[in-house]
Amino acid sequence: MGGLETGPGNWRMAACLFFALMLAIGAIPGEAAMLSAKIDDKLLHFCAYGLLSALVFNGLTVSAPARALRTLLLIAALGALDEIIQSFIPYRRAGILDWLVDILAACCSVAFLLAVRALHDRRKAARTANSPASAQVEGNG
């Protein structure tokens, strides 16, 4: 097929690449400070980890509640790893508040994705219930 494939493996690859990009940008001397001077540091964390959460969530193939829990746990671990790495870089500072913002972003992202999924499932069920085929099955009962 000629289109862009969005299977779970591609979402996982995108999540890995995005996290690596986040770490790489943070390791460039002065780059994180320059970004934080233009955009609030907490907003950067929120946006980056919100997007990372969406990529991780879409890369998992378990039930929705398990996807949510695994995404939150993984983001908490990746956020902690990011802060630990920052503690070893002389021009960076690790912060518990940054890590908490990462987790908040993951919670918001996962909640949004679960709501969208529930709405999609509800609309799909309504379309199926209102389809001509289901009306014939009900009429033949």
mmCIF file of N, CA and C in Angstrom:
data_model
loop_
_atom_site.group_PDB
_atom_site.id
_atom_site.type_symbol
_atom_site.label_atom_id
_atom_site.label_comp_id
_atom_site.label_asym_id
_atom_site.label_seq_id
_atom_site.Cartn_x
_atom_site.Cartn_y
_atom_site.Cartn_z
ATOM 1 N N MET A 1 0.835 -1.181 0.000
ATOM 2 C CA MET A 1 0.000 0.000 0.000
ATOM 3 C C MET A 1 0.874 1.236 0.000
ATOM 4 N N GLY A 2 0.430 2.268 -0.669
ATOM 5 C CA GLY A 2 1.243 3.456 -0.839
ATOM 6 C C GLY A 2 1.140 4.461 0.290
ATOM 7 N N GLY A 3 0.216 4.291 1.231
ATOM 8 C CA GLY A 3 0.001 5.280 2.280
ATOM 9 C C GLY A 3 0.931 5.091 3.461
ATOM 10 N N LEU A 4 0.841 6.017 4.400
ATOM 11 C CA LEU A 4 1.621 5.965 5.616
ATOM 12 C C LEU A 4 0.988 4.947 6.551
ATOM 13 N N GLU A 5 1.766 3.951 6.946
ATOM 14 C CA GLU A 5 1.259 2.923 7.860
ATOM 15 C C GLU A 5 1.367 3.426 9.296
ATOM 16 N N THR A 6 0.311 3.219 10.079
ATOM 17 C CA THR A 6 0.321 3.671 11.472
ATOM 18 C C THR A 6 0.099 2.505 12.417
ATOM 19 N N GLY A 7 0.770 1.402 12.160
ATOM 20 C CA GLY A 7 0.680 0.254 13.051
ATOM 21 C C GLY A 7 1.398 0.528 14.362
ATOM 22 N N PRO A 8 1.180 -0.333 15.351
ATOM 23 C CA PRO A 8 1.787 -0.144 16.675
ATOM 24 C C PRO A 8 3.309 -0.027 16.635
ATOM 25 N N GLY A 9 3.938 -0.794 15.763
ATOM 26 C CA GLY A 9 5.392 -0.728 15.674
ATOM 27 C C GLY A 9 5.890 0.640 15.246
ATOM 28 N N ASN A 10 5.176 1.281 14.344
ATOM 29 C CA ASN A 10 5.564 2.621 13.894
ATOM 30 C C ASN A 10 5.371 3.658 14.995
ATOM 31 N N TRP A 11 4.309 3.503 15.785
ATOM 32 C CA TRP A 11 4.093 4.416 16.921
ATOM 33 C C TRP A 11 5.220 4.250 17.936
ATOM 34 N N ARG A 12 5.613 2.988 18.205
ATOM 35 C CA ARG A 12 6.702 2.739 19.164
ATOM 36 C C ARG A 12 8.010 3.332 18.648
ATOM 37 N N MET A 13 8.276 3.155 17.363
ATOM 38 C CA MET A 13 9.499 3.710 16.778
ATOM 39 C C MET A 13 9.488 5.235 16.881
ATOM 40 N N ALA A 14 8.361 5.840 16.595
ATOM 41 C CA ALA A 14 8.249 7.303 16.702
ATOM 42 C C ALA A 14 8.489 7.754 18.141
ATOM 43 N N ALA A 15 7.963 7.002 19.110
ATOM 44 C CA ALA A 15 8.161 7.349 20.523
ATOM 45 C C ALA A 15 9.648 7.267 20.885
ATOM 46 N N CYS A 16 10.313 6.216 20.449
ATOM 47 C CA CYS A 16 11.749 6.064 20.738
ATOM 48 C C CYS A 16 12.555 7.195 20.106
ATOM 49 N N LEU A 17 12.259 7.495 18.855
ATOM 50 C CA LEU A 17 12.986 8.565 18.165
ATOM 51 C C LEU A 17 12.726 9.922 18.809
ATOM 52 N N PHE A 18 11.481 10.168 19.190
ATOM 53 C CA PHE A 18 11.146 11.448 19.809
ATOM 54 C C PHE A 18 11.842 11.596 21.161
ATOM 55 N N PHE A 19 11.871 10.532 21.957
ATOM 56 C CA PHE A 19 12.551 10.594 23.258
ATOM 57 C C PHE A 19 14.048 10.815 23.055
ATOM 58 N N ALA A 20 14.625 10.125 22.074
ATOM 59 C CA ALA A 20 16.050 10.316 21.785
ATOM 60 C C ALA A 20 16.319 11.760 21.349
ATOM 61 N N LEU A 21 15.412 12.326 20.555
ATOM 62 C CA LEU A 21 15.547 13.721 20.125
ATOM 63 C C LEU A 21 15.480 14.665 21.322
ATOM 64 N N MET A 22 14.552 14.384 22.242
ATOM 65 C CA MET A 22 14.443 15.211 23.447
ATOM 66 C C MET A 22 15.756 15.192 24.235
ATOM 67 N N LEU A 23 16.319 13.993 24.405
ATOM 68 C CA LEU A 23 17.573 13.880 25.150
ATOM 69 C C LEU A 23 18.709 14.574 24.407
ATOM 70 N N ALA A 24 18.740 14.422 23.091
ATOM 71 C CA ALA A 24 19.812 15.029 22.300
ATOM 72 C C ALA A 24 19.758 16.549 22.369
ATOM 73 N N ILE A 25 18.577 17.118 22.230
ATOM 74 C CA ILE A 25 18.444 18.580 22.302
ATOM 75 C C ILE A 25 18.867 19.076 23.677
ATOM 76 N N GLY A 26 18.487 18.325 24.712
ATOM 77 C CA GLY A 26 18.858 18.714 26.071
ATOM 78 C C GLY A 26 20.349 18.615 26.341
ATOM 79 N N ALA A 27 21.059 17.829 25.547
ATOM 80 C CA ALA A 27 22.498 17.656 25.756
ATOM 81 C C ALA A 27 23.334 18.683 24.999
ATOM 82 N N ILE A 28 22.706 19.444 24.120
ATOM 83 C CA ILE A 28 23.440 20.468 23.368
ATOM 84 C C ILE A 28 23.633 21.678 24.287
ATOM 85 N N PRO A 29 24.880 22.051 24.528
ATOM 86 C CA PRO A 29 25.125 23.188 25.429
ATOM 87 C C PRO A 29 24.357 24.444 24.989
ATOM 88 N N GLY A 30 23.594 24.988 25.912
ATOM 89 C CA GLY A 30 22.860 26.219 25.671
ATOM 90 C C GLY A 30 21.513 26.056 24.980
ATOM 91 N N GLU A 31 21.271 24.918 24.356
ATOM 92 C CA GLU A 31 20.028 24.735 23.596
ATOM 93 C C GLU A 31 18.801 24.715 24.517
ATOM 94 N N ALA A 32 18.875 23.951 25.601
ATOM 95 C CA ALA A 32 17.743 23.890 26.531
ATOM 96 C C ALA A 32 17.485 25.261 27.156
ATOM 97 N N ALA A 33 18.564 25.970 27.502
ATOM 98 C CA ALA A 33 18.409 27.305 28.096
ATOM 99 C C ALA A 33 17.771 28.267 27.095
ATOM 100 N N MET A 34 18.179 28.154 25.821
ATOM 101 C CA MET A 34 17.617 29.028 24.794
ATOM 102 C C MET A 34 16.115 28.750 24.608
ATOM 103 N N LEU A 35 15.752 27.456 24.563
ATOM 104 C CA LEU A 35 14.338 27.111 24.424
ATOM 105 C C LEU A 35 13.538 27.594 25.629
ATOM 106 N N SER A 36 14.101 27.398 26.819
ATOM 107 C CA SER A 36 13.400 27.809 28.044
ATOM 108 C C SER A 36 13.266 29.321 28.141
ATOM 109 N N ALA A 37 14.188 30.055 27.509
ATOM 110 C CA ALA A 37 14.088 31.522 27.512
ATOM 111 C C ALA A 37 12.943 31.978 26.614
ATOM 112 N N LYS A 38 12.650 31.205 25.569
ATOM 113 C CA LYS A 38 11.577 31.559 24.638
ATOM 114 C C LYS A 38 10.221 31.015 25.080
ATOM 115 N N ILE A 39 10.228 29.818 25.649
ATOM 116 C CA ILE A 39 8.997 29.139 26.067
ATOM 117 C C ILE A 39 9.213 28.627 27.483
ATOM 118 N N ASP A 40 8.229 28.818 28.331
ATOM 119 C CA ASP A 40 8.335 28.363 29.720
ATOM 120 C C ASP A 40 8.759 26.895 29.784
ATOM 121 N N ASP A 41 9.714 26.606 30.649
ATOM 122 C CA ASP A 41 10.262 25.257 30.795
ATOM 123 C C ASP A 41 9.178 24.222 31.108
ATOM 124 N N LYS A 42 8.250 24.581 31.961
ATOM 125 C CA LYS A 42 7.191 23.627 32.332
ATOM 126 C C LYS A 42 6.255 23.373 31.149
ATOM 127 N N LEU A 43 5.993 24.386 30.356
ATOM 128 C CA LEU A 43 5.172 24.206 29.155
ATOM 129 C C LEU A 43 5.887 23.301 28.155
ATOM 130 N N LEU A 44 7.195 23.473 28.015
ATOM 131 C CA LEU A 44 7.968 22.583 27.135
ATOM 132 C C LEU A 44 7.858 21.136 27.606
ATOM 133 N N HIS A 45 8.034 20.926 28.905
ATOM 134 C CA HIS A 45 7.912 19.575 29.459
ATOM 135 C C HIS A 45 6.513 19.014 29.199
ATOM 136 N N PHE A 46 5.500 19.826 29.451
ATOM 137 C CA PHE A 46 4.119 19.373 29.281
ATOM 138 C C PHE A 46 3.852 18.957 27.834
ATOM 139 N N CYS A 47 4.253 19.797 26.899
ATOM 140 C CA CYS A 47 4.014 19.492 25.476
ATOM 141 C C CYS A 47 4.805 18.278 25.025
ATOM 142 N N ALA A 48 6.076 18.218 25.388
ATOM 143 C CA ALA A 48 6.926 17.110 24.953
ATOM 144 C C ALA A 48 6.431 15.780 25.521
ATOM 145 N N TYR A 49 6.135 15.749 26.799
ATOM 146 C CA TYR A 49 5.711 14.484 27.403
ATOM 147 C C TYR A 49 4.257 14.157 27.085
ATOM 148 N N GLY A 50 3.455 15.151 26.779
ATOM 149 C CA GLY A 50 2.106 14.880 26.293
ATOM 150 C C GLY A 50 2.149 14.173 24.950
ATOM 151 N N LEU A 51 2.994 14.674 24.050
ATOM 152 C CA LEU A 51 3.161 14.036 22.745
ATOM 153 C C LEU A 51 3.781 12.657 22.883
ATOM 154 N N LEU A 52 4.807 12.540 23.705
ATOM 155 C CA LEU A 52 5.437 11.235 23.922
ATOM 156 C C LEU A 52 4.418 10.233 24.461
ATOM 157 N N SER A 53 3.567 10.666 25.354
ATOM 158 C CA SER A 53 2.523 9.791 25.907
ATOM 159 C C SER A 53 1.573 9.297 24.820
ATOM 160 N N ALA A 54 1.187 10.182 23.922
ATOM 161 C CA ALA A 54 0.292 9.788 22.830
ATOM 162 C C ALA A 54 0.963 8.759 21.928
ATOM 163 N N LEU A 55 2.241 8.958 21.644
ATOM 164 C CA LEU A 55 2.970 8.006 20.805
ATOM 165 C C LEU A 55 3.059 6.643 21.486
ATOM 166 N N VAL A 56 3.383 6.646 22.776
ATOM 167 C CA VAL A 56 3.479 5.389 23.528
ATOM 168 C C VAL A 56 2.119 4.698 23.586
ATOM 169 N N PHE A 57 1.084 5.447 23.937
ATOM 170 C CA PHE A 57 -0.269 4.889 24.056
ATOM 171 C C PHE A 57 -0.687 4.202 22.758
ATOM 172 N N ASN A 58 -0.455 4.858 21.630
ATOM 173 C CA ASN A 58 -0.838 4.290 20.341
ATOM 174 C C ASN A 58 0.049 3.123 19.919
ATOM 175 N N GLY A 59 1.204 2.994 20.540
ATOM 176 C CA GLY A 59 2.100 1.892 20.221
ATOM 177 C C GLY A 59 1.823 0.618 20.995
ATOM 178 N N LEU A 60 0.915 0.688 21.936
ATOM 179 C CA LEU A 60 0.583 -0.491 22.740
ATOM 180 C C LEU A 60 -0.642 -1.185 22.160
ATOM 181 N N THR A 61 -0.709 -2.505 22.348
ATOM 182 C CA THR A 61 -1.801 -3.274 21.741
ATOM 183 C C THR A 61 -2.636 -4.018 22.772
ATOM 184 N N VAL A 62 -2.531 -3.657 24.025
ATOM 185 C CA VAL A 62 -3.328 -4.294 25.073
ATOM 186 C C VAL A 62 -4.643 -3.529 25.243
ATOM 187 N N SER A 63 -5.463 -3.938 26.194
ATOM 188 C CA SER A 63 -6.752 -3.267 26.434
ATOM 189 C C SER A 63 -6.527 -1.803 26.806
ATOM 190 N N ALA A 64 -7.557 -1.006 26.653
ATOM 191 C CA ALA A 64 -7.446 0.432 26.926
ATOM 192 C C ALA A 64 -6.988 0.729 28.361
ATOM 193 N N PRO A 65 -7.557 0.082 29.380
ATOM 194 C CA PRO A 65 -7.063 0.371 30.737
ATOM 195 C C PRO A 65 -5.593 -0.019 30.928
ATOM 196 N N ALA A 66 -5.190 -1.141 30.330
ATOM 197 C CA ALA A 66 -3.792 -1.559 30.431
ATOM 198 C C ALA A 66 -2.884 -0.601 29.662
ATOM 199 N N ARG A 67 -3.351 -0.121 28.524
ATOM 200 C CA ARG A 67 -2.575 0.863 27.751
ATOM 201 C C ARG A 67 -2.367 2.124 28.574
ATOM 202 N N ALA A 68 -3.433 2.571 29.223
ATOM 203 C CA ALA A 68 -3.347 3.785 30.032
ATOM 204 C C ALA A 68 -2.332 3.607 31.161
ATOM 205 N N LEU A 69 -2.451 2.529 31.892
ATOM 206 C CA LEU A 69 -1.551 2.283 33.026
ATOM 207 C C LEU A 69 -0.109 2.135 32.556
ATOM 208 N N ARG A 70 0.110 1.349 31.514
ATOM 209 C CA ARG A 70 1.476 1.138 31.012
ATOM 210 C C ARG A 70 2.074 2.435 30.477
ATOM 211 N N THR A 71 1.253 3.240 29.829
ATOM 212 C CA THR A 71 1.744 4.528 29.327
ATOM 213 C C THR A 71 2.173 5.417 30.485
ATOM 214 N N LEU A 72 1.329 5.508 31.508
ATOM 215 C CA LEU A 72 1.663 6.355 32.656
ATOM 216 C C LEU A 72 2.923 5.880 33.358
ATOM 217 N N LEU A 73 3.056 4.572 33.533
ATOM 218 C CA LEU A 73 4.253 4.033 34.196
ATOM 219 C C LEU A 73 5.509 4.274 33.358
ATOM 220 N N LEU A 74 5.400 4.068 32.057
ATOM 221 C CA LEU A 74 6.559 4.274 31.188
ATOM 222 C C LEU A 74 6.962 5.741 31.140
ATOM 223 N N ILE A 75 5.989 6.622 31.061
ATOM 224 C CA ILE A 75 6.308 8.055 31.028
ATOM 225 C C ILE A 75 6.933 8.486 32.352
ATOM 226 N N ALA A 76 6.436 7.961 33.459
ATOM 227 C CA ALA A 76 7.046 8.281 34.759
ATOM 228 C C ALA A 76 8.506 7.818 34.779
ATOM 229 N N ALA A 77 8.767 6.638 34.249
ATOM 230 C CA ALA A 77 10.137 6.123 34.215
ATOM 231 C C ALA A 77 11.020 6.936 33.262
ATOM 232 N N LEU A 78 10.499 7.255 32.074
ATOM 233 C CA LEU A 78 11.281 8.032 31.109
ATOM 234 C C LEU A 78 11.540 9.447 31.613
ATOM 235 N N GLY A 79 10.546 10.042 32.263
ATOM 236 C CA GLY A 79 10.737 11.368 32.844
ATOM 237 C C GLY A 79 11.794 11.355 33.931
ATOM 238 N N ALA A 80 11.762 10.309 34.757
ATOM 239 C CA ALA A 80 12.782 10.172 35.807
ATOM 240 C C ALA A 80 14.165 9.978 35.177
ATOM 241 N N LEU A 81 14.245 9.150 34.145
ATOM 242 C CA LEU A 81 15.520 8.936 33.453
ATOM 243 C C LEU A 81 16.038 10.252 32.872
ATOM 244 N N ASP A 82 15.163 11.021 32.268
ATOM 245 C CA ASP A 82 15.536 12.322 31.711
ATOM 246 C C ASP A 82 16.122 13.222 32.803
ATOM 247 N N GLU A 83 15.468 13.273 33.951
ATOM 248 C CA GLU A 83 15.951 14.121 35.045
ATOM 249 C C GLU A 83 17.267 13.596 35.609
ATOM 250 N N ILE A 84 17.429 12.290 35.693
ATOM 251 C CA ILE A 84 18.693 11.706 36.178
ATOM 252 C C ILE A 84 19.826 12.062 35.216
ATOM 253 N N ILE A 85 19.574 11.932 33.923
ATOM 254 C CA ILE A 85 20.588 12.292 32.924
ATOM 255 C C ILE A 85 20.951 13.761 33.060
ATOM 256 N N GLN A 86 19.956 14.617 33.258
ATOM 257 C CA GLN A 86 20.218 16.051 33.402
ATOM 258 C C GLN A 86 21.106 16.335 34.607
ATOM 259 N N SER A 87 20.985 15.531 35.650
ATOM 260 C CA SER A 87 21.779 15.774 36.858
ATOM 261 C C SER A 87 23.272 15.562 36.610
ATOM 262 N N PHE A 88 23.631 14.837 35.554
ATOM 263 C CA PHE A 88 25.037 14.601 35.230
ATOM 264 C C PHE A 88 25.590 15.603 34.212
ATOM 265 N N ILE A 89 24.727 16.447 33.669
ATOM 266 C CA ILE A 89 25.163 17.438 32.679
ATOM 267 C C ILE A 89 25.377 18.756 33.424
ATOM 268 N N PRO A 90 26.607 19.290 33.375
ATOM 269 C CA PRO A 90 26.944 20.462 34.201
ATOM 270 C C PRO A 90 26.057 21.684 33.974
ATOM 271 N N TYR A 91 25.604 21.900 32.775
ATOM 272 C CA TYR A 91 24.818 23.100 32.470
ATOM 273 C C TYR A 91 23.315 22.846 32.540
ATOM 274 N N ARG A 92 22.899 21.706 33.082
ATOM 275 C CA ARG A 92 21.475 21.379 33.245
ATOM 276 C C ARG A 92 21.185 21.142 34.721
ATOM 277 N N ARG A 93 19.908 21.253 35.076
ATOM 278 C CA ARG A 93 19.475 20.981 36.447
ATOM 279 C C ARG A 93 18.319 19.998 36.413
ATOM 280 N N ALA A 94 18.408 18.998 37.241
ATOM 281 C CA ALA A 94 17.303 18.050 37.397
ATOM 282 C C ALA A 94 16.307 18.659 38.371
ATOM 283 N N GLY A 95 15.023 18.352 38.161
ATOM 284 C CA GLY A 95 14.025 18.907 39.062
ATOM 285 C C GLY A 95 12.827 17.993 39.219
ATOM 286 N N ILE A 96 12.408 17.808 40.459
ATOM 287 C CA ILE A 96 11.237 16.971 40.748
ATOM 288 C C ILE A 96 9.983 17.588 40.141
ATOM 289 N N LEU A 97 9.915 18.907 40.100
ATOM 290 C CA LEU A 97 8.740 19.574 39.527
ATOM 291 C C LEU A 97 8.634 19.280 38.027
ATOM 292 N N ASP A 98 9.767 19.249 37.336
ATOM 293 C CA ASP A 98 9.742 18.882 35.915
ATOM 294 C C ASP A 98 9.171 17.482 35.738
ATOM 295 N N TRP A 99 9.605 16.556 36.591
ATOM 296 C CA TRP A 99 9.135 15.168 36.515
ATOM 297 C C TRP A 99 7.627 15.095 36.780
ATOM 298 N N LEU A 100 7.153 15.868 37.746
ATOM 299 C CA LEU A 100 5.719 15.882 38.042
ATOM 300 C C LEU A 100 4.918 16.459 36.873
ATOM 301 N N VAL A 101 5.457 17.465 36.197
ATOM 302 C CA VAL A 101 4.793 18.022 35.012
ATOM 303 C C VAL A 101 4.748 16.972 33.902
ATOM 304 N N ASP A 102 5.819 16.180 33.770
ATOM 305 C CA ASP A 102 5.839 15.100 32.782
ATOM 306 C C ASP A 102 4.691 14.115 33.038
ATOM 307 N N ILE A 103 4.512 13.765 34.292
ATOM 308 C CA ILE A 103 3.452 12.817 34.659
ATOM 309 C C ILE A 103 2.074 13.446 34.457
ATOM 310 N N LEU A 104 1.924 14.713 34.808
ATOM 311 C CA LEU A 104 0.659 15.417 34.577
ATOM 312 C C LEU A 104 0.329 15.432 33.087
ATOM 313 N N ALA A 105 1.317 15.698 32.262
ATOM 314 C CA ALA A 105 1.107 15.703 30.805
ATOM 315 C C ALA A 105 0.654 14.328 30.332
ATOM 316 N N ALA A 106 1.267 13.287 30.861
ATOM 317 C CA ALA A 106 0.879 11.925 30.480
ATOM 318 C C ALA A 106 -0.562 11.651 30.904
ATOM 319 N N CYS A 107 -0.936 12.072 32.094
ATOM 320 C CA CYS A 107 -2.311 11.861 32.568
ATOM 321 C C CYS A 107 -3.311 12.573 31.657
ATOM 322 N N CYS A 108 -3.024 13.804 31.300
ATOM 323 C CA CYS A 108 -3.923 14.566 30.422
ATOM 324 C C CYS A 108 -4.004 13.937 29.034
ATOM 325 N N SER A 109 -2.869 13.552 28.499
ATOM 326 C CA SER A 109 -2.828 12.947 27.174
ATOM 327 C C SER A 109 -3.601 11.634 27.146
ATOM 328 N N VAL A 110 -3.368 10.786 28.133
ATOM 329 C CA VAL A 110 -4.046 9.486 28.199
ATOM 330 C C VAL A 110 -5.545 9.681 28.401
ATOM 331 N N ALA A 111 -5.930 10.603 29.272
ATOM 332 C CA ALA A 111 -7.359 10.865 29.493
ATOM 333 C C ALA A 111 -8.026 11.317 28.197
ATOM 334 N N PHE A 112 -7.366 12.201 27.467
ATOM 335 C CA PHE A 112 -7.905 12.669 26.190
ATOM 336 C C PHE A 112 -8.039 11.509 25.203
ATOM 337 N N LEU A 113 -7.007 10.693 25.085
ATOM 338 C CA LEU A 113 -7.041 9.571 24.145
ATOM 339 C C LEU A 113 -8.108 8.544 24.523
ATOM 340 N N LEU A 114 -8.279 8.300 25.820
ATOM 341 C CA LEU A 114 -9.336 7.376 26.255
ATOM 342 C C LEU A 114 -10.714 7.940 25.934
ATOM 343 N N ALA A 115 -10.899 9.246 26.117
ATOM 344 C CA ALA A 115 -12.185 9.872 25.802
ATOM 345 C C ALA A 115 -12.473 9.805 24.310
ATOM 346 N N VAL A 116 -11.471 10.076 23.488
ATOM 347 C CA VAL A 116 -11.646 9.994 22.035
ATOM 348 C C VAL A 116 -11.976 8.569 21.620
ATOM 349 N N ARG A 117 -11.294 7.609 22.218
ATOM 350 C CA ARG A 117 -11.545 6.200 21.899
ATOM 351 C C ARG A 117 -12.971 5.805 22.297
ATOM 352 N N ALA A 118 -13.407 6.227 23.473
ATOM 353 C CA ALA A 118 -14.760 5.906 23.931
ATOM 354 C C ALA A 118 -15.808 6.522 23.012
ATOM 355 N N LEU A 119 -15.587 7.759 22.606
ATOM 356 C CA LEU A 119 -16.512 8.417 21.684
ATOM 357 C C LEU A 119 -16.549 7.687 20.344
ATOM 358 N N HIS A 120 -15.389 7.313 19.851
ATOM 359 C CA HIS A 120 -15.314 6.569 18.586
ATOM 360 C C HIS A 120 -16.052 5.240 18.699
ATOM 361 N N ASP A 121 -15.822 4.522 19.797
ATOM 362 C CA ASP A 121 -16.493 3.229 19.990
ATOM 363 C C ASP A 121 -18.004 3.399 20.096
ATOM 364 N N ARG A 122 -18.451 4.459 20.769
ATOM 365 C CA ARG A 122 -19.883 4.716 20.924
ATOM 366 C C ARG A 122 -20.524 5.015 19.570
ATOM 367 N N ARG A 123 -19.846 5.839 18.775
ATOM 368 C CA ARG A 123 -20.380 6.172 17.439
ATOM 369 C C ARG A 123 -20.389 4.941 16.539
ATOM 370 N N LYS A 124 -19.371 4.127 16.641
ATOM 371 C CA LYS A 124 -19.302 2.908 15.829
ATOM 372 C C LYS A 124 -20.426 1.955 16.216
ATOM 373 N N ALA A 125 -20.686 1.822 17.508
ATOM 374 C CA ALA A 125 -21.771 0.957 17.973
ATOM 375 C C ALA A 125 -23.125 1.496 17.516
ATOM 376 N N ALA A 126 -23.289 2.813 17.531
ATOM 377 C CA ALA A 126 -24.556 3.411 17.093
ATOM 378 C C ALA A 126 -24.763 3.187 15.600
ATOM 379 N N ARG A 127 -23.697 3.331 14.815
ATOM 380 C CA ARG A 127 -23.806 3.088 13.372
ATOM 381 C C ARG A 127 -24.165 1.629 13.101
ATOM 382 N N THR A 128 -23.552 0.712 13.841
ATOM 383 C CA THR A 128 -23.826 -0.706 13.654
ATOM 384 C C THR A 128 -25.270 -1.025 14.039
ATOM 385 N N ALA A 129 -25.724 -0.440 15.138
ATOM 386 C CA ALA A 129 -27.091 -0.691 15.600
ATOM 387 C C ALA A 129 -28.129 -0.124 14.635
ATOM 388 N N ASN A 130 -27.774 0.949 13.941
ATOM 389 C CA ASN A 130 -28.713 1.602 13.029
ATOM 390 C C ASN A 130 -28.548 1.164 11.576
ATOM 391 N N SER A 131 -27.673 0.201 11.336
ATOM 392 C CA SER A 131 -27.437 -0.222 9.954
ATOM 393 C C SER A 131 -28.600 -1.072 9.446
ATOM 394 N N PRO A 132 -28.825 -1.095 8.127
ATOM 395 C CA PRO A 132 -29.906 -1.914 7.554
ATOM 396 C C PRO A 132 -29.748 -3.398 7.879
ATOM 397 N N ALA A 133 -28.541 -3.889 7.945
ATOM 398 C CA ALA A 133 -28.316 -5.308 8.245
ATOM 399 C C ALA A 133 -28.808 -5.658 9.643
ATOM 400 N N SER A 134 -28.560 -4.773 10.630
ATOM 401 C CA SER A 134 -29.013 -5.068 11.981
ATOM 402 C C SER A 134 -30.536 -4.984 12.069
ATOM 403 N N ALA A 135 -31.135 -4.115 11.279
ATOM 404 C CA ALA A 135 -32.596 -4.012 11.266
ATOM 405 C C ALA A 135 -33.199 -5.292 10.709
ATOM 406 N N GLN A 136 -32.574 -5.882 9.707
ATOM 407 C CA GLN A 136 -33.073 -7.141 9.142
ATOM 408 C C GLN A 136 -32.950 -8.265 10.150
ATOM 409 N N VAL A 137 -31.835 -8.301 10.870
ATOM 410 C CA VAL A 137 -31.639 -9.360 11.881
ATOM 411 C C VAL A 137 -32.684 -9.227 12.959
ATOM 412 N N GLU A 138 -32.949 -8.007 13.428
ATOM 413 C CA GLU A 138 -33.948 -7.788 14.464
ATOM 414 C C GLU A 138 -35.341 -8.146 13.950
ATOM 415 N N GLY A 139 -35.625 -7.859 12.688
ATOM 416 C CA GLY A 139 -36.941 -8.130 12.115
ATOM 417 C C GLY A 139 -37.185 -9.619 11.894
ATOM 418 N N ASN A 140 -36.112 -10.390 11.726
ATOM 419 C CA ASN A 140 -36.256 -11.828 11.481
ATOM 420 C C ASN A 140 -36.341 -12.623 12.769
ATOM 421 N N GLY A 141 -36.155 -11.977 13.926
ATOM 422 C CA GLY A 141 -36.103 -12.665 15.222
ATOM 423 C C GLY A 141 -37.372 -13.240 15.564
#
